Amino acid sequence: MTGRLGVFDSGFGGLTVLADLMAAMPQTDFLYLGDNARYPYGTRGFDTVLEFTTEAVDYLFRRGCPVVLLACNTASAKALRTIQQQFLPARWPDRRVLGVVRPSVEALAELPPGAIPGVTVPGNATGNVAILATPGTVASRSFVMELEKLAPGINVVQQACPMWVPLVENGELDGPGCRYFVRKYLEPVLNGPLEISRMLLACTHYPLLLDRISEITPPDVQILTQGKIVAERMVDWLTRHPDFAARLSSGGGSWFLTTDDTARFNELATMFMTTPVVSEHVHLPRLC
Ligand code: DGL
């Protein structure tokens, strides 16, 4: 039996990854789940993010997804490892969950996709990189620790941007209020002691603010988003795991689930995806 490739985020942010997945894998069917009713994840504690993410993954598995991508850095940083090491073996041993932190770090380290089956030849990348992320991702230090392993030549600064997710979830992508908060978090990075050459938008919501971020970022600072990186590495993963590739249904369709109001989801998701989105409301059962 085949199923759709599950894509999960706390809200709308994962759509920025889904768009690139759809472009890279046009034959694949996708099932997107946004936990809009319980966003933001980025300001919540470890246990809460783990609980919410596990419920979402379990739900997508029950809807038949053989593989789920956590298109959310906060969930990837705080929940992925426990889900892979404890939840899957206990409850869903024949399914897989992947995240977005590791592929992004591989790209920052300038390692080609698939170069590291398990362990690690460090990349040669050097320079000063800024990681812009939610407070939860920053506190987890996941990017810092992975970069230390894969790219020891890179210096990292982290910047938490707590207001950016609420701006995106409310469709506030322009105007003086939005510009104020974009500047508020970027200025310390751009005017800090380290001269930054690359900046990773390490929250999947942030590409929706890319125009505002680009406005005040000097042109010699490269801004990296995760969609294409993650899509490229998902294609590579499926090539190396043909048993899972064969379990994905093909037809090139995308379906959308939200834990909040569907009319609002449809309106904003249609704006972000630029094609009409019709969603289904779902309730994620508590797991004991
Ligand atoms: N989009 C999510 C991420 O990549 C987090 C958004 C939130 O705070 O809920 O981290």
Short mmCIF file of C-alpha atoms and ligand atoms in Angstrom, two decimals:
data_model
loop_
_atom_site.label_atom_id
_atom_site.label_comp_id
_atom_site.label_asym_id
_atom_site.label_seq_id
_atom_site.Cartn_x
_atom_site.Cartn_y
_atom_site.Cartn_z
CA MET A 1 0.00 0.00 0.00
CA THR A 2 1.22 3.52 -0.80
CA GLY A 3 0.67 6.81 1.04
CA ARG A 4 1.43 10.51 0.75
CA LEU A 5 4.59 12.18 1.94
CA GLY A 6 3.66 13.97 5.18
CA VAL A 7 4.91 17.52 5.74
CA PHE A 8 4.42 19.05 9.18
CA ASP A 9 4.83 22.51 10.65
CA SER A 10 3.38 24.44 13.57
CA GLY A 11 1.51 26.62 11.06
CA PHE A 12 2.09 28.18 7.66
CA GLY A 13 5.91 28.09 7.62
CA GLY A 14 6.24 24.57 6.27
CA LEU A 15 4.46 25.73 3.10
CA THR A 16 7.75 27.41 2.12
CA VAL A 17 9.35 23.96 2.14
CA LEU A 18 6.36 22.22 0.57
CA ALA A 19 6.51 24.55 -2.45
CA ASP A 20 10.09 23.47 -3.17
CA LEU A 21 9.30 19.79 -2.50
CA MET A 22 6.45 19.97 -5.03
CA ALA A 23 8.78 21.53 -7.60
CA ALA A 24 11.52 18.94 -7.01
CA MET A 25 9.14 15.95 -6.86
CA PRO A 26 6.24 16.82 -9.16
CA GLN A 27 4.88 13.23 -9.27
CA THR A 28 4.69 12.81 -5.51
CA ASP A 29 1.53 13.22 -3.43
CA PHE A 30 1.90 15.39 -0.30
CA LEU A 31 -0.18 15.70 2.87
CA TYR A 32 0.52 18.96 4.71
CA LEU A 33 -0.45 19.47 8.35
CA GLY A 34 -0.27 22.88 10.04
CA ASP A 35 -0.91 22.92 13.78
CA ASN A 36 -2.15 26.52 13.52
CA ALA A 37 -4.33 26.18 16.60
CA ARG A 38 -1.26 25.64 18.81
CA TYR A 39 1.39 27.80 17.11
CA PRO A 40 3.90 29.16 18.00
CA TYR A 41 6.10 26.24 18.93
CA GLY A 42 9.18 28.44 19.06
CA THR A 43 8.45 29.94 22.46
CA ARG A 44 7.35 26.68 24.09
CA GLY A 45 9.29 24.30 26.30
CA PHE A 46 10.95 21.08 25.20
CA ASP A 47 8.25 18.74 26.57
CA THR A 48 5.41 20.67 24.96
CA VAL A 49 7.06 20.73 21.53
CA LEU A 50 7.80 17.02 21.82
CA GLU A 51 4.21 16.23 22.83
CA PHE A 52 2.60 18.34 20.06
CA THR A 53 5.01 17.10 17.38
CA THR A 54 4.56 13.46 18.34
CA GLU A 55 0.79 13.86 18.14
CA ALA A 56 1.09 15.41 14.69
CA VAL A 57 3.42 12.68 13.42
CA ASP A 58 1.17 9.97 14.82
CA TYR A 59 -1.82 11.57 13.08
CA LEU A 60 -0.03 11.74 9.71
CA PHE A 61 0.98 8.08 10.07
CA ARG A 62 -2.66 7.18 10.79
CA ARG A 63 -3.56 8.98 7.56
CA GLY A 64 -1.18 6.59 5.78
CA CYS A 65 2.04 8.60 5.35
CA PRO A 66 5.06 6.24 5.21
CA VAL A 67 7.46 9.18 5.69
CA VAL A 68 6.94 12.50 7.51
CA LEU A 69 9.16 15.55 7.14
CA LEU A 70 9.22 17.95 10.09
CA ALA A 71 9.31 21.15 8.02
CA CYS A 72 9.80 23.04 11.27
CA ASN A 73 13.18 23.79 12.81
CA THR A 74 11.80 24.01 16.33
CA ALA A 75 10.22 20.57 16.09
CA SER A 76 13.33 19.19 14.36
CA ALA A 77 15.59 20.64 17.06
CA LYS A 78 13.50 19.63 20.05
CA ALA A 79 11.54 16.52 19.08
CA LEU A 80 13.08 14.69 16.11
CA ARG A 81 15.69 12.69 17.96
CA THR A 82 13.29 11.41 20.64
CA ILE A 83 10.70 10.53 18.00
CA GLN A 84 13.29 8.64 15.95
CA GLN A 85 14.88 6.86 18.90
CA GLN A 86 11.82 6.12 21.07
CA PHE A 87 8.46 6.75 19.43
CA LEU A 88 9.12 5.05 16.07
CA PRO A 89 10.61 1.81 17.44
CA ALA A 90 7.79 1.53 20.00
CA ARG A 91 4.81 2.50 17.81
CA TRP A 92 5.68 2.78 14.10
CA PRO A 93 8.83 0.77 13.35
CA ASP A 94 8.16 0.71 9.59
CA ARG A 95 7.79 4.51 9.19
CA ARG A 96 10.36 7.32 9.04
CA VAL A 97 10.54 10.92 10.27
CA LEU A 98 13.08 13.39 8.88
CA GLY A 99 13.95 16.95 9.89
CA VAL A 100 15.32 20.17 8.44
CA VAL A 101 18.26 20.98 10.73
CA ARG A 102 20.69 18.37 9.49
CA PRO A 103 20.19 19.05 5.73
CA SER A 104 20.61 22.78 6.33
CA VAL A 105 23.82 22.27 8.28
CA GLU A 106 25.16 19.96 5.57
CA ALA A 107 24.51 22.69 3.03
CA LEU A 108 26.17 25.34 5.23
CA ALA A 109 29.14 23.01 5.61
CA GLU A 110 29.15 22.73 1.79
CA LEU A 111 28.83 18.97 1.92
CA PRO A 112 27.05 17.36 -1.03
CA PRO A 113 23.74 15.57 -0.37
CA GLY A 114 24.18 12.00 0.80
CA ALA A 115 27.88 12.43 1.50
CA ILE A 116 27.46 11.41 5.10
CA PRO A 117 25.69 8.11 5.67
CA GLY A 118 25.68 8.30 9.47
CA VAL A 119 29.04 9.82 10.22
CA THR A 120 30.98 12.60 9.20
CA VAL A 121 33.75 14.00 7.16
CA PRO A 122 33.78 17.69 8.08
CA GLY A 123 33.34 20.15 5.23
CA ASN A 124 35.92 22.78 4.36
CA ALA A 125 33.53 25.72 4.65
CA THR A 126 34.77 28.69 6.64
CA GLY A 127 33.48 32.15 7.47
CA ASN A 128 30.97 33.74 9.81
CA VAL A 129 27.41 32.51 9.63
CA ALA A 130 24.31 33.88 11.37
CA ILE A 131 21.48 31.53 12.32
CA LEU A 132 18.14 33.37 12.58
CA ALA A 133 15.63 31.19 14.37
CA THR A 134 12.92 30.90 17.00
CA PRO A 135 13.88 31.24 20.68
CA GLY A 136 13.36 27.48 21.05
CA THR A 137 15.71 26.57 18.21
CA VAL A 138 18.31 29.03 19.50
CA ALA A 139 18.07 27.65 23.05
CA SER A 140 18.43 24.06 21.78
CA ARG A 141 21.81 25.00 20.21
CA SER A 142 21.12 22.29 17.60
CA PHE A 143 22.60 24.33 14.75
CA VAL A 144 25.66 25.30 16.77
CA MET A 145 26.36 21.71 17.80
CA GLU A 146 25.83 20.26 14.32
CA LEU A 147 27.99 22.97 12.77
CA GLU A 148 30.77 22.29 15.27
CA LYS A 149 30.77 18.68 14.05
CA LEU A 150 30.30 19.22 10.31
CA ALA A 151 31.98 22.57 9.72
CA PRO A 152 34.47 23.35 12.49
CA GLY A 153 35.87 26.19 10.37
CA ILE A 154 32.65 28.19 10.61
CA ASN A 155 31.95 30.74 13.35
CA VAL A 156 28.30 30.95 14.32
CA VAL A 157 26.16 33.68 15.82
CA GLN A 158 22.55 32.94 16.70
CA GLN A 159 19.73 35.45 16.80
CA ALA A 160 16.24 34.69 18.11
CA CYS A 161 13.44 36.51 16.25
CA PRO A 162 10.34 35.81 18.39
CA MET A 163 7.98 38.25 16.65
CA TRP A 164 8.56 37.02 13.10
CA VAL A 165 6.36 33.91 13.37
CA PRO A 166 3.32 35.84 14.70
CA LEU A 167 3.79 38.38 11.89
CA VAL A 168 3.68 35.61 9.28
CA GLU A 169 0.80 33.72 10.93
CA ASN A 170 -1.20 36.95 10.77
CA GLY A 171 -0.27 37.76 7.19
CA GLU A 172 1.61 40.91 8.29
CA LEU A 173 4.37 40.76 5.69
CA ASP A 174 4.69 44.50 5.07
CA GLY A 175 4.08 47.87 6.70
CA PRO A 176 5.86 49.83 9.43
CA GLY A 177 5.16 47.33 12.24
CA CYS A 178 6.64 44.46 10.25
CA ARG A 179 9.65 46.55 9.19
CA TYR A 180 10.25 47.56 12.83
CA PHE A 181 10.51 43.94 14.00
CA VAL A 182 12.59 42.83 11.02
CA ARG A 183 15.09 45.60 11.77
CA LYS A 184 14.99 44.94 15.53
CA TYR A 185 16.43 41.43 15.16
CA LEU A 186 18.64 41.99 12.12
CA GLU A 187 20.53 45.04 13.35
CA PRO A 188 22.36 43.25 16.19
CA VAL A 189 23.49 40.61 13.68
CA LEU A 190 24.50 43.00 10.93
CA ASN A 191 26.19 45.49 13.29
CA GLY A 192 27.68 42.90 15.65
CA PRO A 193 31.36 42.21 16.28
CA LEU A 194 31.47 39.35 13.74
CA GLU A 195 31.36 40.27 10.05
CA ILE A 196 28.69 37.95 8.67
CA SER A 197 29.02 36.48 5.18
CA ARG A 198 26.01 34.11 5.22
CA MET A 199 22.72 34.21 7.06
CA LEU A 200 20.46 31.13 7.34
CA LEU A 201 16.73 31.69 7.82
CA ALA A 202 16.47 28.72 10.19
CA CYS A 203 12.74 28.95 10.71
CA THR A 204 10.50 27.87 7.86
CA HIS A 205 8.22 30.87 8.43
CA TYR A 206 10.96 33.41 7.75
CA PRO A 207 11.20 33.11 3.94
CA LEU A 208 7.78 34.75 3.85
CA LEU A 209 9.54 37.85 5.22
CA LEU A 210 12.39 37.56 2.72
CA ASP A 211 11.58 40.81 0.90
CA ARG A 212 11.67 42.78 4.15
CA ILE A 213 14.86 41.00 5.32
CA SER A 214 16.58 41.64 1.97
CA GLU A 215 15.71 45.35 2.14
CA ILE A 216 18.08 45.97 5.01
CA THR A 217 20.68 43.25 4.45
CA PRO A 218 23.81 44.40 2.60
CA PRO A 219 24.14 42.70 -0.81
CA ASP A 220 27.42 41.03 0.14
CA VAL A 221 25.64 39.01 2.85
CA GLN A 222 24.15 35.85 1.33
CA ILE A 223 20.69 34.95 2.65
CA LEU A 224 19.99 31.21 2.64
CA THR A 225 16.51 29.72 2.86
CA GLN A 226 15.82 26.05 3.51
CA GLY A 227 13.21 25.02 0.92
CA LYS A 228 15.48 24.07 -1.98
CA ILE A 229 18.16 22.64 0.32
CA VAL A 230 15.66 20.36 2.06
CA ALA A 231 13.94 19.36 -1.20
CA GLU A 232 17.27 18.44 -2.81
CA ARG A 233 18.24 16.33 0.18
CA MET A 234 14.81 14.67 0.39
CA VAL A 235 15.18 13.56 -3.24
CA ASP A 236 18.63 12.21 -2.37
CA TRP A 237 17.31 10.40 0.73
CA LEU A 238 14.58 8.71 -1.31
CA THR A 239 17.13 7.65 -3.92
CA ARG A 240 19.11 5.99 -1.14
CA HIS A 241 15.95 4.48 0.40
CA PRO A 242 14.09 3.01 -2.60
CA ASP A 243 11.90 0.90 -0.30
CA PHE A 244 10.38 4.11 1.10
CA ALA A 245 10.29 5.81 -2.32
CA ALA A 246 8.21 2.86 -3.58
CA ARG A 247 5.74 3.36 -0.71
CA LEU A 248 4.93 6.97 -1.71
CA SER A 249 1.84 7.46 -3.83
CA SER A 250 2.26 9.36 -7.07
CA GLY A 251 -0.22 11.60 -8.83
CA GLY A 252 1.25 14.99 -8.04
CA GLY A 253 -1.52 16.04 -5.65
CA SER A 254 -1.30 18.06 -2.42
CA TRP A 255 -3.75 17.92 0.47
CA PHE A 256 -3.87 20.33 3.39
CA LEU A 257 -4.88 19.81 7.02
CA THR A 258 -5.10 22.43 9.75
CA THR A 259 -5.96 22.22 13.43
CA ASP A 260 -7.52 25.70 13.27
CA ASP A 261 -10.12 27.49 11.16
CA THR A 262 -10.11 26.29 7.54
CA ALA A 263 -11.35 29.54 5.96
CA ARG A 264 -8.44 31.48 7.44
CA PHE A 265 -5.96 28.73 6.54
CA ASN A 266 -7.24 28.64 2.95
CA GLU A 267 -6.97 32.40 2.58
CA LEU A 268 -3.42 32.74 3.88
CA ALA A 269 -2.13 29.48 2.41
CA THR A 270 -3.48 30.45 -1.00
CA MET A 271 -1.62 33.76 -0.69
CA PHE A 272 1.64 32.02 0.32
CA MET A 273 1.39 29.17 -2.23
CA THR A 274 -0.08 31.39 -4.99
CA THR A 275 -2.40 28.52 -6.01
CA PRO A 276 -5.82 27.85 -4.44
CA VAL A 277 -5.61 25.85 -1.21
CA VAL A 278 -8.61 24.03 0.25
CA SER A 279 -7.97 22.57 3.68
CA GLU A 280 -9.62 20.09 6.01
CA HIS A 281 -9.97 20.73 9.74
CA VAL A 282 -8.48 18.02 11.95
CA HIS A 283 -8.26 17.39 15.68
CA LEU A 284 -5.02 15.79 16.88
CA PRO A 285 -5.85 13.22 19.56
CA ARG A 286 -3.78 13.26 22.75
CA LEU A 287 -1.36 10.36 23.12
CA CYS A 288 -1.00 8.76 26.52
N1 DGL B 1 8.24 27.25 11.46
C1 DGL B 1 8.79 26.80 12.67
C2 DGL B 1 10.30 26.66 12.60
O1 DGL B 1 10.84 26.42 11.53
C3 DGL B 1 8.43 27.46 13.97
C4 DGL B 1 7.34 28.39 14.10
C5 DGL B 1 6.79 28.48 15.51
O2 DGL B 1 7.36 29.15 16.37
O3 DGL B 1 5.76 27.85 15.70
O4 DGL B 1 10.96 26.72 13.61
#
